[in-house]
XYZ file of C-alpha atoms in Angstrom:
375
model
C -15.474 -10.532 33.954
C -18.883 -9.244 33.774
C -21.578 -11.544 32.246
C -24.983 -10.782 30.766
C -27.927 -13.031 30.155
C -28.705 -13.406 26.488
C -32.058 -15.136 27.052
C -33.844 -17.687 29.053
C -32.505 -20.762 26.839
C -29.140 -19.159 26.040
C -25.954 -19.339 28.155
C -24.216 -16.291 29.629
C -22.003 -14.292 27.218
C -19.498 -11.530 27.774
C -20.993 -8.068 27.568
C -18.632 -6.871 24.961
C -19.587 -9.898 22.752
C -23.176 -8.945 23.551
C -22.929 -5.361 22.411
C -21.128 -6.531 19.165
C -24.024 -9.035 18.557
C -26.443 -6.312 19.430
C -24.813 -3.909 16.895
C -24.932 -6.613 14.023
C -28.268 -8.232 14.366
C -30.142 -5.700 16.494
C -30.633 -7.695 19.652
C -28.446 -9.332 22.542
C -30.479 -12.135 22.290
C -29.526 -14.048 19.136
C -31.854 -16.898 19.856
C -34.768 -14.582 19.326
C -33.721 -14.517 15.659
C -33.849 -18.265 15.492
C -37.413 -19.023 16.141
C -39.701 -21.269 14.302
C -36.868 -23.784 13.655
C -34.410 -21.382 12.052
C -30.830 -22.215 12.477
C -28.035 -19.807 12.235
C -24.282 -19.206 12.795
C -22.261 -15.963 13.155
C -18.547 -15.691 13.431
C -16.253 -13.042 14.976
C -12.611 -12.956 14.010
C -9.836 -11.449 16.192
C -12.415 -10.438 18.802
C -11.530 -9.841 22.419
C -8.975 -12.197 23.665
C -10.036 -15.100 21.393
C -8.773 -15.884 17.937
C -12.277 -16.983 17.036
C -15.605 -16.592 18.671
C -18.676 -18.167 17.506
C -22.290 -18.105 18.479
C -24.710 -20.501 16.939
C -28.568 -21.142 17.438
C -29.729 -24.544 16.706
C -32.720 -26.309 16.998
C -32.251 -29.456 19.078
C -34.429 -32.510 19.510
C -36.806 -30.469 21.748
C -37.216 -27.916 18.931
C -35.788 -25.278 21.442
C -33.093 -22.746 20.478
C -29.931 -22.969 22.354
C -27.231 -20.173 22.296
C -23.672 -21.159 23.022
C -20.156 -19.743 22.574
C -17.436 -21.979 20.826
C -13.791 -20.847 21.501
C -12.555 -23.933 19.585
C -13.942 -24.111 16.249
C -13.233 -27.743 16.035
C -14.966 -28.474 19.331
C -17.723 -31.144 18.389
C -21.440 -30.524 18.982
C -23.145 -33.586 19.731
C -26.329 -32.310 21.088
C -27.500 -30.201 18.296
C -28.426 -30.361 14.663
C -25.422 -29.228 12.724
C -27.514 -28.070 9.694
C -26.995 -24.269 8.996
C -29.749 -22.108 7.621
C -29.429 -18.392 6.996
C -31.085 -16.345 9.820
C -33.970 -14.203 8.488
C -33.271 -10.547 8.409
C -29.831 -10.867 9.630
C -27.320 -8.213 8.946
C -24.216 -9.244 7.139
C -21.402 -9.610 9.786
C -18.050 -8.293 8.666
C -15.104 -9.680 10.312
C -12.085 -7.663 11.746
C -9.815 -9.296 8.966
C -12.353 -8.486 6.416
C -12.555 -4.776 7.413
C -8.539 -4.585 7.322
C -8.482 -6.231 4.056
C -11.130 -3.596 2.719
C -9.066 -0.891 4.282
C -5.889 -2.060 2.660
C -7.714 -2.260 -0.807
C -9.051 1.325 -0.275
C -5.474 2.688 0.924
C -3.945 0.971 -2.218
C -6.196 2.820 -4.492
C -5.439 5.789 -2.752
C -1.822 5.197 -3.355
C -2.526 4.516 -6.955
C -4.205 7.898 -7.269
C -1.286 9.560 -5.608
C 1.206 7.815 -8.087
C -0.963 8.999 -10.925
C -0.793 12.556 -9.554
C 2.910 12.428 -9.270
C 3.222 11.213 -12.843
C 0.686 13.896 -13.916
C 2.693 16.951 -12.544
C 5.985 15.691 -13.549
C 4.763 15.323 -17.115
C 3.220 18.724 -17.215
C 6.510 20.427 -15.666
C 8.870 18.668 -18.116
C 6.389 18.966 -21.309
C 4.506 22.190 -20.910
C 7.010 24.323 -18.907
C 10.327 22.636 -19.710
C 11.203 22.534 -16.018
C 13.434 19.454 -15.960
C 14.190 19.158 -12.214
C 13.700 15.542 -11.101
C 16.235 16.073 -8.088
C 14.718 19.230 -6.879
C 11.199 17.602 -7.050
C 12.356 14.682 -4.738
C 14.461 17.203 -2.626
C 10.977 18.811 -1.803
C 9.507 15.674 -0.491
C 12.535 14.561 1.554
C 12.481 18.137 3.145
C 8.884 17.367 4.287
C 9.680 13.925 5.536
C 12.512 15.595 7.688
C 10.346 18.202 9.046
C 7.548 15.903 10.006
C 9.087 12.361 10.908
C 12.743 13.229 11.497
C 12.082 15.871 14.053
C 9.476 13.373 15.655
C 12.469 10.975 16.254
C 14.637 13.762 17.418
C 12.109 14.526 20.315
C 11.607 10.887 21.361
C 13.146 9.471 24.428
C 15.098 6.180 24.874
C 16.179 3.635 22.371
C 13.819 5.059 19.855
C 15.483 8.372 19.699
C 17.227 9.689 16.662
C 20.682 9.650 18.032
C 20.214 6.166 19.429
C 19.019 4.884 16.115
C 21.934 6.510 14.269
C 24.535 5.019 16.569
C 23.219 1.499 15.881
C 22.447 1.534 12.124
C 23.300 4.782 10.476
C 25.127 3.202 7.587
C 22.148 0.983 6.549
C 19.947 3.913 6.326
C 22.431 5.935 4.484
C 22.571 3.173 1.673
C 18.813 2.874 1.767
C 18.352 6.714 1.442
C 20.738 6.760 -1.642
C 19.004 3.861 -3.298
C 15.669 5.678 -2.781
C 16.959 9.007 -4.039
C 18.103 7.468 -7.273
C 15.003 5.461 -7.818
C 12.954 8.753 -7.758
C 15.590 10.292 -9.918
C 15.660 7.904 -12.671
C 11.786 7.459 -12.755
C 11.019 11.353 -12.728
C 13.755 11.927 -15.291
C 12.099 9.403 -17.637
C 9.232 11.672 -18.121
C 11.352 13.933 -20.202
C 12.118 11.070 -22.586
C 8.849 9.048 -22.875
C 5.169 9.032 -22.252
C 3.044 9.129 -18.968
C 1.543 5.748 -19.811
C 4.908 4.152 -20.835
C 6.433 5.249 -17.488
C 3.498 3.803 -15.465
C 3.299 0.646 -17.355
C 7.159 -0.181 -17.388
C 7.115 0.757 -13.554
C 5.295 -2.556 -12.751
C 8.757 -4.122 -13.243
C 8.908 -3.434 -9.543
C 6.789 -6.466 -8.839
C 9.074 -9.194 -10.177
C 11.918 -7.285 -8.331
C 9.877 -7.431 -5.048
C 8.912 -11.121 -5.421
C 12.467 -12.265 -5.947
C 13.930 -10.217 -3.193
C 11.380 -11.251 -0.944
C 12.017 -14.824 -1.720
C 15.661 -14.650 -0.734
C 15.614 -12.094 2.079
C 12.252 -12.238 3.723
C 11.920 -15.969 3.136
C 8.519 -15.549 1.503
C 7.384 -18.412 -0.619
C 5.400 -18.203 -3.739
C 3.807 -20.774 -6.002
C 4.644 -21.646 -9.633
C 1.768 -19.481 -10.784
C 3.487 -16.376 -9.368
C 6.837 -16.968 -11.215
C 4.515 -17.451 -14.498
C 2.968 -14.217 -13.798
C 6.537 -12.784 -13.428
C 7.506 -14.095 -16.868
C 4.223 -12.610 -18.538
C 5.016 -9.288 -16.881
C 8.565 -9.251 -18.384
C 7.284 -10.267 -21.813
C 4.619 -7.455 -21.603
C 7.272 -4.896 -20.690
C 9.481 -6.099 -23.487
C 6.549 -5.551 -25.855
C 5.766 -2.146 -24.360
C 9.450 -1.037 -24.852
C 9.451 -2.393 -28.454
C 6.343 -0.517 -29.162
C 7.578 2.648 -27.797
C 10.927 2.513 -30.011
C 8.839 1.640 -33.100
C 6.441 4.541 -32.513
C 9.196 6.832 -31.673
C 11.089 6.116 -34.767
C 8.124 7.104 -36.799
C 7.997 10.267 -34.842
C 11.787 10.808 -35.003
C 12.255 10.154 -31.354
C 12.934 6.386 -30.904
C 16.192 6.748 -29.161
C 14.887 9.165 -26.822
C 11.881 6.731 -26.003
C 14.452 3.829 -25.430
C 16.355 5.850 -23.023
C 13.260 6.880 -21.100
C 12.097 3.301 -20.710
C 15.506 2.093 -19.714
C 15.482 4.851 -17.076
C 12.106 3.556 -15.656
C 13.412 -0.178 -15.600
C 16.460 1.156 -13.675
C 14.274 3.139 -11.301
C 11.745 0.313 -10.803
C 14.600 -2.074 -9.913
C 15.854 0.383 -6.985
C 12.288 1.029 -5.877
C 11.758 -2.789 -5.626
C 15.034 -2.960 -3.317
C 13.560 0.044 -1.295
C 10.181 -1.581 -0.892
C 11.541 -4.867 0.499
C 13.705 -2.927 2.984
C 10.649 -0.772 3.837
C 8.647 -3.881 4.521
C 11.154 -5.352 6.866
C 11.712 -2.068 8.808
C 7.905 -1.350 9.336
C 7.300 -5.014 10.422
C 10.206 -5.192 12.763
C 10.903 -1.802 13.646
C 8.551 1.295 13.069
C 6.995 3.394 10.492
C 8.161 6.594 12.013
C 11.811 5.322 12.164
C 11.741 4.460 8.458
C 10.413 7.688 7.326
C 12.367 9.817 9.461
C 15.594 8.147 8.557
C 14.728 8.364 4.756
C 13.794 12.160 5.614
C 17.181 12.643 7.114
C 19.490 10.842 4.591
C 17.276 11.786 1.653
C 17.262 15.479 2.226
C 21.164 15.482 2.883
C 22.287 13.532 -0.036
C 19.625 14.864 -2.600
C 20.632 18.346 -1.489
C 24.074 17.527 -2.679
C 22.986 16.004 -5.889
C 20.814 19.167 -6.489
C 23.834 21.523 -5.948
C 25.897 19.501 -8.445
C 23.442 18.612 -10.995
C 20.611 20.837 -11.153
C 21.472 24.431 -9.887
C 21.645 25.450 -13.448
C 18.488 23.966 -14.509
C 16.733 25.493 -11.563
C 17.761 28.815 -12.366
C 16.327 28.342 -15.887
C 12.717 27.490 -14.528
C 10.396 30.250 -15.635
C 8.740 30.637 -12.236
C 4.986 31.617 -11.983
C 2.024 30.247 -9.981
C 1.378 27.483 -12.248
C 4.635 26.014 -12.010
C 4.515 26.505 -8.070
C 1.180 24.766 -7.953
C 2.613 21.939 -9.915
C 5.670 21.662 -7.507
C 3.345 21.817 -4.409
C 1.058 19.191 -5.986
C 4.010 16.931 -6.787
C 5.394 17.212 -3.287
C 2.125 16.696 -1.582
C 1.395 13.488 -3.600
C 4.885 12.178 -2.818
C 4.666 12.836 0.827
C 1.181 11.071 0.923
C 2.492 8.174 -1.172
C 5.506 7.984 1.541
C 3.408 8.372 4.493
C 0.662 5.672 3.543
C 2.864 3.135 1.897
C 4.320 1.859 5.044
C 0.715 1.497 6.675
C -0.462 -0.600 3.588
C 2.828 -2.631 3.671
C 2.606 -3.622 7.112
C -1.021 -4.797 6.760
C -0.213 -6.778 3.644
C 3.203 -6.975 2.047
C 5.287 -5.155 -0.496
C 4.286 -7.450 -3.260
C 0.643 -7.027 -2.463
C 1.078 -3.201 -2.501
C 2.772 -3.196 -5.596
C 0.075 -5.455 -7.115
C -2.640 -3.102 -6.041
C -0.803 -0.188 -7.562
C -1.490 -1.541 -11.080
C -4.551 0.449 -11.139
C -2.418 3.443 -11.354
C -1.522 2.274 -14.984
C -5.461 2.675 -15.698
C -5.499 6.117 -14.322
C -2.555 7.159 -16.078
C -4.031 5.704 -19.272
C -7.201 7.819 -19.034
C -4.884 11.072 -18.113
C -2.850 10.160 -21.226
C -5.807 9.820 -23.474
C -7.908 12.878 -22.337
C -5.199 15.460 -21.105
C -2.215 14.513 -23.392
C -4.223 13.306 -26.257
C -1.952 9.929 -26.686
C -2.991 7.715 -29.763
């Protein structure tokens, strides 16, 4: 491995680390930043082949700066003063884990915006254009997944080929596909009965479902505070459903709003099951396999459901460019949600993803207030 000198009073360092140091503090000689008795420390996580790399510039008894790499963060340093002082003009070092965390948070907000877009287009279709086609809307998404991911599996070679996967676990993906179809159907159907904000708020029931299923099937352990949060979440949803019924009665639509709320809760439960299965698959198998098999079975069974349940409703749709644009927008948001969700779940967990999606409620609230004039 090539080495590079970092200074007359510094030990050799790996050139890759040297470049990383230079990128962050402007020099390959970190001790240059530690003159006049300044003491500092920078850490790199998951860098190169080490779990932890650390370089420190200390002032020893002779008041000279010393550079060293510590592979073991618990290694004792006997010669040097351990007092740490912030290096002057040092740029902030962001570790790889911090970057991944920020990326996960950013992707979580992208998912929230996509969910808000799904709700917005569904509400416009059902309320303004009376296009009540939840199965057809989901069918379009499954067709896109099939065209992109199922065909990718089909052209693969070896054990990751579509036929090889079907031989090993076709029935598992068939069940998962049906669960996912009905989850989408129930939630999209709910927009016909209740408000956009109610659907988005009650949809958070997926969080306690995911936590409980992760506890039993993924062996994830949570603290008591998490279960207190579940209880608070359930109480909040009960209050939301009660408020919907009371407001609906005043407007003569209490029964419809209750039906909508129950549809959302049923869909959220199925979403929770689907999310936990998704987390297991993307962590142990692959994202493309999950999406490809969902696209295959989703398009097949939703096509059958469409032919049985919605062929008459589809003929009643007053087709024009606005309705076409809403269907395209819905499909694009759904496809984006399905494509990015496994990425974020793999980096974090199904529970963390659903918690980050709570901001979708805020976006939906603003849409409800300003676009649909909810009070």
